[in-house]
Short mmCIF file of C-alpha atoms and ligand atoms in Angstrom, two decimals:
data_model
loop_
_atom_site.label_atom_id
_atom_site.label_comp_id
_atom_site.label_asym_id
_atom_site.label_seq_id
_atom_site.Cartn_x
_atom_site.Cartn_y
_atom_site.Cartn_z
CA UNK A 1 0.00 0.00 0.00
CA UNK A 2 1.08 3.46 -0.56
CA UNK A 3 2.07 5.45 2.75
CA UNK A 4 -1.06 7.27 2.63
CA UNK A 5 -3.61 4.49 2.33
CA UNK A 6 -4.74 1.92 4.94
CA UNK A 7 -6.94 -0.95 5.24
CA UNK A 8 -8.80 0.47 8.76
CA UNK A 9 -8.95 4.21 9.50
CA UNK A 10 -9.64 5.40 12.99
CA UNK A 11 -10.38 8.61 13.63
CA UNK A 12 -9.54 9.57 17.57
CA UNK A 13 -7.23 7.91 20.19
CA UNK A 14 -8.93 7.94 23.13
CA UNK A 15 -9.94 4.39 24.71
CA UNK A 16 -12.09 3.94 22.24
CA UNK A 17 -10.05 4.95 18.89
CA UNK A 18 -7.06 2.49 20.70
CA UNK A 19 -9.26 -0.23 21.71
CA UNK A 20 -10.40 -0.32 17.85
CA UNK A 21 -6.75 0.00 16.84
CA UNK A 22 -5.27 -2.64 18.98
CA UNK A 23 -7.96 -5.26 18.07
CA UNK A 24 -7.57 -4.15 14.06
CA UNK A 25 -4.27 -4.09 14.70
CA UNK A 26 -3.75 -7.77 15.80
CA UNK A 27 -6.60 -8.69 12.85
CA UNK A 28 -3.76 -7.97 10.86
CA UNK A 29 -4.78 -5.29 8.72
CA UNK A 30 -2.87 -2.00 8.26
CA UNK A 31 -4.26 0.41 10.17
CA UNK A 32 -3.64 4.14 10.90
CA UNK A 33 -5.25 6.17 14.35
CA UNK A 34 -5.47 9.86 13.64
CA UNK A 35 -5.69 11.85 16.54
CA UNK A 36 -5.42 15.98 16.59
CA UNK A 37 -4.38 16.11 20.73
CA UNK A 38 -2.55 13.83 22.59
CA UNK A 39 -3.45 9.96 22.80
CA UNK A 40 -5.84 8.89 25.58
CA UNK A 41 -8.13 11.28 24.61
CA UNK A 42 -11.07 12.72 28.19
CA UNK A 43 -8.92 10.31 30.46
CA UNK A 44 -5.79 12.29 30.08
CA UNK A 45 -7.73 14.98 31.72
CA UNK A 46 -8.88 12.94 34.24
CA UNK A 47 -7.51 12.97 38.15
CA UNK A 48 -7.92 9.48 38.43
CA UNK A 49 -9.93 6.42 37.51
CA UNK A 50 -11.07 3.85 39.80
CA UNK A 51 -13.18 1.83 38.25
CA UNK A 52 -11.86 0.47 35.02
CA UNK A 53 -11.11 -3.78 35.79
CA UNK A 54 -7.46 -5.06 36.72
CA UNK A 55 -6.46 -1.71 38.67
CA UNK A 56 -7.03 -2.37 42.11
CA UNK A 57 -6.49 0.98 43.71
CA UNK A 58 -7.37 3.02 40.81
CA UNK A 59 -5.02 4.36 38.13
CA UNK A 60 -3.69 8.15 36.60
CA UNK A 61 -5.89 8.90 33.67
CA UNK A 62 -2.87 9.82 32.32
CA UNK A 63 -0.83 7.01 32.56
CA UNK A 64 -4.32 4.50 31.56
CA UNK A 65 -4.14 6.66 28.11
CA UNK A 66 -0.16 5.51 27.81
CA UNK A 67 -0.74 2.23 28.05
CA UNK A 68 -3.42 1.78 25.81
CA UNK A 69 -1.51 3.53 23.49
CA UNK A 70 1.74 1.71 24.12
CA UNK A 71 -0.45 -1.75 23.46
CA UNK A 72 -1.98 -0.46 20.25
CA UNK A 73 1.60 0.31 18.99
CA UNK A 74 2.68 -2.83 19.74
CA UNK A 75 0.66 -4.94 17.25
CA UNK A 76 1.16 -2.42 14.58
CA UNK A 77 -0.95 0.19 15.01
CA UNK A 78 0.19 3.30 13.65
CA UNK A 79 -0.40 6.94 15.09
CA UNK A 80 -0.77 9.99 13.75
CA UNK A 81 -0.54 12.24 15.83
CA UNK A 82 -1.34 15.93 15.66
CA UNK A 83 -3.20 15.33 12.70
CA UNK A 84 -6.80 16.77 11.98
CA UNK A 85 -9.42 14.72 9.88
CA UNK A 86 -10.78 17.66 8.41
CA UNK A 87 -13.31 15.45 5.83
CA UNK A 88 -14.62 12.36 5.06
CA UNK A 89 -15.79 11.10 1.96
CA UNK A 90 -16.87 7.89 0.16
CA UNK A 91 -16.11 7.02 -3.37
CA UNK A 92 -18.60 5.05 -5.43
CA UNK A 93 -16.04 2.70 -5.03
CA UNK A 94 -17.06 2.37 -1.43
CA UNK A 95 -13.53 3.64 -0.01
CA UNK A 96 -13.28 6.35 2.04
CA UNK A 97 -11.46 9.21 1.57
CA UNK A 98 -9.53 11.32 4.65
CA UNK A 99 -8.22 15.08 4.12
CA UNK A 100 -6.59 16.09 7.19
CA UNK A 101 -5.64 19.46 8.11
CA UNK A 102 -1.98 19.05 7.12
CA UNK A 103 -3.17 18.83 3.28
CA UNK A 104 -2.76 14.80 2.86
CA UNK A 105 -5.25 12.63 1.48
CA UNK A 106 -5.76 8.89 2.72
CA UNK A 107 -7.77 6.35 1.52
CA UNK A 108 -9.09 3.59 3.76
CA UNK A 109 -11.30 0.46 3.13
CA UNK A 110 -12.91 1.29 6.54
CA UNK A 111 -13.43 3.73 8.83
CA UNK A 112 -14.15 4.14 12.68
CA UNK A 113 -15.38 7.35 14.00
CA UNK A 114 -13.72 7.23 17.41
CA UNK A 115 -14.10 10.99 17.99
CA UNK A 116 -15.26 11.35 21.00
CA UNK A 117 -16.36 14.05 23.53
CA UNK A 118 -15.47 17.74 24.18
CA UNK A 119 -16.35 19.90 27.46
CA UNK A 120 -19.30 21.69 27.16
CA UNK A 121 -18.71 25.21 28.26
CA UNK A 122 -21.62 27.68 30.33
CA UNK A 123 -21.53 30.77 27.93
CA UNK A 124 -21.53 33.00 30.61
CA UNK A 125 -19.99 36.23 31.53
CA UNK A 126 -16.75 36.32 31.90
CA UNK A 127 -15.82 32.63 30.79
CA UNK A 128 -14.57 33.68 27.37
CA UNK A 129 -12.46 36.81 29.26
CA UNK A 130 -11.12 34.80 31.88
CA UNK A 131 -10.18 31.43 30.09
CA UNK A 132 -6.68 30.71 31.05
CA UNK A 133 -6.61 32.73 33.83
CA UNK A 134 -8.52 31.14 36.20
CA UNK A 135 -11.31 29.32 34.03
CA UNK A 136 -10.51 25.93 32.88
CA UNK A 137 -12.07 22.77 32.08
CA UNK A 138 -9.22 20.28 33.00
CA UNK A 139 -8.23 20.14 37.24
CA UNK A 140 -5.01 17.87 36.35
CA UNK A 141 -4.06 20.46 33.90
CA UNK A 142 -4.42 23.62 35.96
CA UNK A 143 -5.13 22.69 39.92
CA UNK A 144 -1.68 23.31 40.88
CA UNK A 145 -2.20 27.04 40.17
CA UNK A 146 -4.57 26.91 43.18
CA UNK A 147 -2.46 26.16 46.05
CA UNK A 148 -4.31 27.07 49.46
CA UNK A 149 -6.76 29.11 47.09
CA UNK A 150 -10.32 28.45 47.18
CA UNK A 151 -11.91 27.36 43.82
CA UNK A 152 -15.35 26.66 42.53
CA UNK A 153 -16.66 23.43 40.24
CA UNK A 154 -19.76 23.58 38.33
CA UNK A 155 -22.03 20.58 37.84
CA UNK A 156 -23.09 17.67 39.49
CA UNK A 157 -22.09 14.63 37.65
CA UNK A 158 -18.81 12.22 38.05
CA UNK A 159 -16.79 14.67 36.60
CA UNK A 160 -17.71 17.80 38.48
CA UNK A 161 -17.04 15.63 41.92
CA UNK A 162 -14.09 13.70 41.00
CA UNK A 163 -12.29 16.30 39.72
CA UNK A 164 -13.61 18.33 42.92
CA UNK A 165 -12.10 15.90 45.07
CA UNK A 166 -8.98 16.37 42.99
CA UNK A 167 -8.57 19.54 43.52
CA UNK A 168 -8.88 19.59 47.21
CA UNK A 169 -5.16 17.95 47.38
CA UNK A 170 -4.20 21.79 46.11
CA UNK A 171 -7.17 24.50 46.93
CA UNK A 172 -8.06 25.07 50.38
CA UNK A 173 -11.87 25.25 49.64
CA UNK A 174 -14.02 23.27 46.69
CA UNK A 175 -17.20 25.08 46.33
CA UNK A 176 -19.46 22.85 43.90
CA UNK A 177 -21.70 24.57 41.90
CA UNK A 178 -24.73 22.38 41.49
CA UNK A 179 -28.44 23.40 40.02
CA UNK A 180 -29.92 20.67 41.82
CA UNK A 181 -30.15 19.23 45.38
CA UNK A 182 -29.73 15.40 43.70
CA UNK A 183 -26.17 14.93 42.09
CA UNK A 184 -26.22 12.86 38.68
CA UNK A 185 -22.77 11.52 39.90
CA UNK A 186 -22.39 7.43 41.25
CA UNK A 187 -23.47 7.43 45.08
CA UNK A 188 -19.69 6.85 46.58
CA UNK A 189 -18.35 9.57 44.92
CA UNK A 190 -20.95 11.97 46.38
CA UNK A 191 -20.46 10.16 49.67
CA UNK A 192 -16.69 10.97 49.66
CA UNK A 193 -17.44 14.59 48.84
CA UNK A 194 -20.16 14.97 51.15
CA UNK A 195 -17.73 13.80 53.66
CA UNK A 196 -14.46 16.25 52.40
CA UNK A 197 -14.35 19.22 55.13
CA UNK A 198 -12.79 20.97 52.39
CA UNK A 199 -15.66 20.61 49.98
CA UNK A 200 -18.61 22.89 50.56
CA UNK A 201 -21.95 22.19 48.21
CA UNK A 202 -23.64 25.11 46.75
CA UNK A 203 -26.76 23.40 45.53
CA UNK A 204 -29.94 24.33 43.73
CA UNK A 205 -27.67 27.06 42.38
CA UNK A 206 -27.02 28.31 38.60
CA UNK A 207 -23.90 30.04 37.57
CA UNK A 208 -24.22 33.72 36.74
CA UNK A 209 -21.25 35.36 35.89
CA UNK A 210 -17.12 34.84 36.15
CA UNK A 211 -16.44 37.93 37.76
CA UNK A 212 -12.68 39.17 38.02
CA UNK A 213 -9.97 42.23 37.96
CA UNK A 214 -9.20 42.34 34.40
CA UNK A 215 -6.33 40.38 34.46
CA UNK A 216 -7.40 37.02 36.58
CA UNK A 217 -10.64 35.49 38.32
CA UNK A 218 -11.83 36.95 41.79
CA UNK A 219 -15.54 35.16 42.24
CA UNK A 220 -18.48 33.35 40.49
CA UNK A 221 -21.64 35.35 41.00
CA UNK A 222 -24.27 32.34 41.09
CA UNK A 223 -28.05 32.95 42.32
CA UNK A 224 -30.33 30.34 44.45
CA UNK A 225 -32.92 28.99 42.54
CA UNK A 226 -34.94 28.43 46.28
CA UNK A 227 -34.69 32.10 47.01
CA UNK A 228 -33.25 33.83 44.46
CA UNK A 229 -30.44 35.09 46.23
CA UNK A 230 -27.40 36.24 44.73
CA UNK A 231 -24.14 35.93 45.73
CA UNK A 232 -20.67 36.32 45.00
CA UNK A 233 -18.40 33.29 45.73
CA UNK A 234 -15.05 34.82 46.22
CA UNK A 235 -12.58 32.27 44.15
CA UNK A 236 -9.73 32.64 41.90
CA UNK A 237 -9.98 29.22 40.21
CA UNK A 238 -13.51 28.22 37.99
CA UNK A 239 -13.81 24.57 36.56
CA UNK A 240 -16.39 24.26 34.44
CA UNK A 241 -17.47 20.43 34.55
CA UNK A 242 -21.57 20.45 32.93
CA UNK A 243 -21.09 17.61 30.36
CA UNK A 244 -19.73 17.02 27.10
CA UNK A 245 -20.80 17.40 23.56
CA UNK A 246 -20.00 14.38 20.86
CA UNK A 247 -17.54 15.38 17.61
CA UNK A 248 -19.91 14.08 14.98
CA UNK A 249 -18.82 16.73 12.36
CA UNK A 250 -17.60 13.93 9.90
CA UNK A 251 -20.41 12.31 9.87
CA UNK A 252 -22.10 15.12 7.41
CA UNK A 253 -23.11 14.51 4.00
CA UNK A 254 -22.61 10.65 4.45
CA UNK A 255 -25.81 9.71 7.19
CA UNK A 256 -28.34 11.17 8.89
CA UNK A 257 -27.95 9.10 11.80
CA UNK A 258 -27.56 10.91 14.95
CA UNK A 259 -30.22 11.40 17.89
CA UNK A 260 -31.40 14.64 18.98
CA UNK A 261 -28.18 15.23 21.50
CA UNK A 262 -25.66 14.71 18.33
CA UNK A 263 -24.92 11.70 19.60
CA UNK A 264 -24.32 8.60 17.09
CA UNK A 265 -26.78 5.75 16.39
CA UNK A 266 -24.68 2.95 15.26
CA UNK A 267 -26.12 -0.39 15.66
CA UNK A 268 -24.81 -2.58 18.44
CA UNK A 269 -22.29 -3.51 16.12
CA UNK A 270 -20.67 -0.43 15.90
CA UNK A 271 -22.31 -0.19 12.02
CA UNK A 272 -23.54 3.46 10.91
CA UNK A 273 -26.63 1.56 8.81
CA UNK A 274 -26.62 2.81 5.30
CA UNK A 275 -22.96 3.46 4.90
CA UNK A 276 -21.08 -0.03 4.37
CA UNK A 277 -17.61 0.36 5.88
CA UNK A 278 -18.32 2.98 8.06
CA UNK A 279 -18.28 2.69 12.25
CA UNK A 280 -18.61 3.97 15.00
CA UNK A 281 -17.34 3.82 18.80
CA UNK A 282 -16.82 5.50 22.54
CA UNK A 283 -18.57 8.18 23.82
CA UNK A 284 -19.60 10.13 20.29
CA UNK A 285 -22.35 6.76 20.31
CA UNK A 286 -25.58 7.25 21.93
CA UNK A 287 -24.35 4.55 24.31
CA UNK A 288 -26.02 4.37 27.83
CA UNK A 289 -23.21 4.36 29.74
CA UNK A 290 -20.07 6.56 29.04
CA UNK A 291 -17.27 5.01 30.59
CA UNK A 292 -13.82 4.11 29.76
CA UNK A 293 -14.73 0.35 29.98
CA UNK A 294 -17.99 0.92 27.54
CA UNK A 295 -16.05 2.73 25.33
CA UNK A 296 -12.88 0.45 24.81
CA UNK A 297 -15.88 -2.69 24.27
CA UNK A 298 -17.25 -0.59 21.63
CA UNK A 299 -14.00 -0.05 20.00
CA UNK A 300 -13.01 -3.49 19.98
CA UNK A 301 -16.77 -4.29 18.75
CA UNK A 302 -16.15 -1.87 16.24
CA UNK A 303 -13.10 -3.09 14.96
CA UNK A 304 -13.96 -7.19 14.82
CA UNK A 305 -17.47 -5.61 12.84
CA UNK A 306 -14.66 -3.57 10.25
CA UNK A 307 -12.19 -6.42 10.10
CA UNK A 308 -15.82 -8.66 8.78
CA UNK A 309 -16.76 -6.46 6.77
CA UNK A 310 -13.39 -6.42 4.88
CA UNK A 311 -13.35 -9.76 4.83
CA UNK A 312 -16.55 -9.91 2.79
P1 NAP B 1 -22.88 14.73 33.09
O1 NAP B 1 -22.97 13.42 33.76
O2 NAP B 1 -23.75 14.99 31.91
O3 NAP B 1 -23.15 15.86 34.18
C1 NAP B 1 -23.19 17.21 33.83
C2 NAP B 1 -23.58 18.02 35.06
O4 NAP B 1 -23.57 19.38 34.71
C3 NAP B 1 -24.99 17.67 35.56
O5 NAP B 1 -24.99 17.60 36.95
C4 NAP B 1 -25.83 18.84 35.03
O6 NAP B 1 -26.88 19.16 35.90
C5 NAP B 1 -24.82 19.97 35.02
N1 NAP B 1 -25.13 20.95 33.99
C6 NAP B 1 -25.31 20.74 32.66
N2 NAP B 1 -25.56 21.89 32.03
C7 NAP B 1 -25.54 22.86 32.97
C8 NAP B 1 -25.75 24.25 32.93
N3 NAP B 1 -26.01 24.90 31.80
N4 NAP B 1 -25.67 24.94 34.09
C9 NAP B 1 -25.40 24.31 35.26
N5 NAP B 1 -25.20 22.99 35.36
C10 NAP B 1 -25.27 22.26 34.22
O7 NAP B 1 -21.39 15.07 32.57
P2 NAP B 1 -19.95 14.57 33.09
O8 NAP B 1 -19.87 14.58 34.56
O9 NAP B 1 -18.97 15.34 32.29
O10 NAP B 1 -19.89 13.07 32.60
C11 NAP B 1 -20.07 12.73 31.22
C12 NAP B 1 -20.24 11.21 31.17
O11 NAP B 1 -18.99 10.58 31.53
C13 NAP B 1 -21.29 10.69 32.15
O12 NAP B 1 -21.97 9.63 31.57
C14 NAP B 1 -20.46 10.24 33.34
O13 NAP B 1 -21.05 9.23 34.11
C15 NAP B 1 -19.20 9.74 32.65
N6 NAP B 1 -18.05 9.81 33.57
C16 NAP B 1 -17.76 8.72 34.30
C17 NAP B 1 -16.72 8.74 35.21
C18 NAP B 1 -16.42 7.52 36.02
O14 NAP B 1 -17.15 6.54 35.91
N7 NAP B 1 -15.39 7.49 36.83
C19 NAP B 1 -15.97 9.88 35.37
C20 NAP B 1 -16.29 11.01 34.62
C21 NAP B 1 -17.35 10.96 33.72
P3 NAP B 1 -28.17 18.19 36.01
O15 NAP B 1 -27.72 17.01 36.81
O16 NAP B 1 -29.17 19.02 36.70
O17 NAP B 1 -28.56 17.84 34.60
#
């Protein structure tokens, strides 16, 4: 094959995109992982993950994404890395074509959208001034700026707590943000948070505004939806944790097949239905349950469905 064709394109290294790639990988086919950030894709970001099988203890996000990467590699999966997919096309042919933002052109027999998940951000006041300098979406990134500072977190899921409880190691108060008095986040985290001294709950309570001094954050003005009270919570650190939108951009102009969230309806499979060749995997899927495990089953599922399908 030329160097810019390959029999399995995947499109994303995050658990998913190297689950596909180590499984395609070791079906002996050539196959190429395009990824625009680092590999490991949301668990780089994350503190630390406790509930993915044969870590007793937990593991760094960060060093979960290395080895899934390392294990990819080591059947032959290659990475590019860096490297936009900036369209996707099919040929009457039935190959697909890749333009990434470098100006190359790849062809692939198959292709697994493995794209993904991106913080959603508030669109408040102040977010868009202050990113950077004391707004961020990323506590393992950024927490150490917020020694013996206080700091708020929005949201109520796993995220917004884990990463809370994270950041307590540095800040000496956690305010989290919630707009609800029930957390959507899995009972023992809450527990553990509920029980942090330095974690103080700010609940039925939407985010106003990111107030600061120009040059850095000072407070988050939020208002209580029981009384509606406003207040300014005087922080210098704002992490924004209120869920994630799926990258489903390449999926235009080949299906309409997404549900009303953006999310993507492949089959259990991993098949996009009316688009032979074409898959899908992780946490861009309408999938229940977004979790590292789900998403590395649906990439291996994804891949044994492609490596069939080439086989026919
Ligand atoms: P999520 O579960 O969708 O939670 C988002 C939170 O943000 C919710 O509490 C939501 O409030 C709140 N929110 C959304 N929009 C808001 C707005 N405009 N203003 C104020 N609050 C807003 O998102 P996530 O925590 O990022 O997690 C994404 C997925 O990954 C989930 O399925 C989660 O279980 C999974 N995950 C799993 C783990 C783990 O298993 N260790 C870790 C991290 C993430 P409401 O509750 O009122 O809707």
């Amino acid at each position: 094959m030329s160097k810019n064709s390959c029999d399995i394109a995947i499109i994303g290294a995050g658990p998913a995109g190297l689950a596909a790639g180590l499984y395609a990988a070791r079906g002996l086919v050539d196959t190429v992982i395009f990824e625009r950030q680092a590999t490991g894709g949301q668990i780089v970001t994350t503190s630390w993950v406790e509930n993915y099988p044969a870590f007793p203890g937990g593991v760094s996000g960060s060093d979960l994404g290395e080895l899934m990467t390392r294990q990819a590699q080591e059947y032959g999966a290659r990475i590019e890395l860096f490297v936009t997919v900036t369209s996707l096309t099919r040929g009457s042919d039935g190959a697909f074509t890749l333009q990434t933002d470098s100006g190359d052109s790849w062809q692939a027999r198959a292709v697994i959208l493995a794209c993904g998940a991106v913080p959603r951000k508030l669109d408040i006041d102040g977010e868009a001034q202050y990113t950077g300098r004391g707004v961020s979406w990323c506590a393992t990134c950024d927490a150490n700026f917020f020694r013996d500072k206080r700091v708020a977190v929005i949201g109520g899921g796993n995220t917004a707590l884990e990463e809370a409880l994270y950041l307590t190691k540095f800040a000496s108060t956690v305010y989290v943000v919630h707009r609800r008095e029930e957390f959507r986040a899995a009972a023992i985290v809450v527990k553990r948070a509920a029980e942090n001294p330095q974690v103080e709950f700010v609940l039925s309570s939407i985010p106003l505004a990111i107030v600061g001094d120009d040059s850095k954050v000072t407070g988050l003005r939020v208002r209580s939806l029981a009384d509606e009270r406003e207040q300014t919570l005087a922080v210098d650190g704002v992490f924004e944790f209120v869920g994630v939108e799926p990258v489903n951009e390449l999926l235009a102009g080949l299906a309409d097949a997404t549900d009303a969230q953006g999310y993507i309806t492949a089959d259990a499979c991993g098949s996009i239905p009316g688009v032979p060749g074409l898959f899908a995997a992780g946490d861009l899927t309408c999938s229940s349950l977004k979790q590292v495990i789900s998403a590395a089953g649906s990439g291996a599922t994804a891949a044994a469905t492609a490596l069939k399908y080439l086989e026919s």
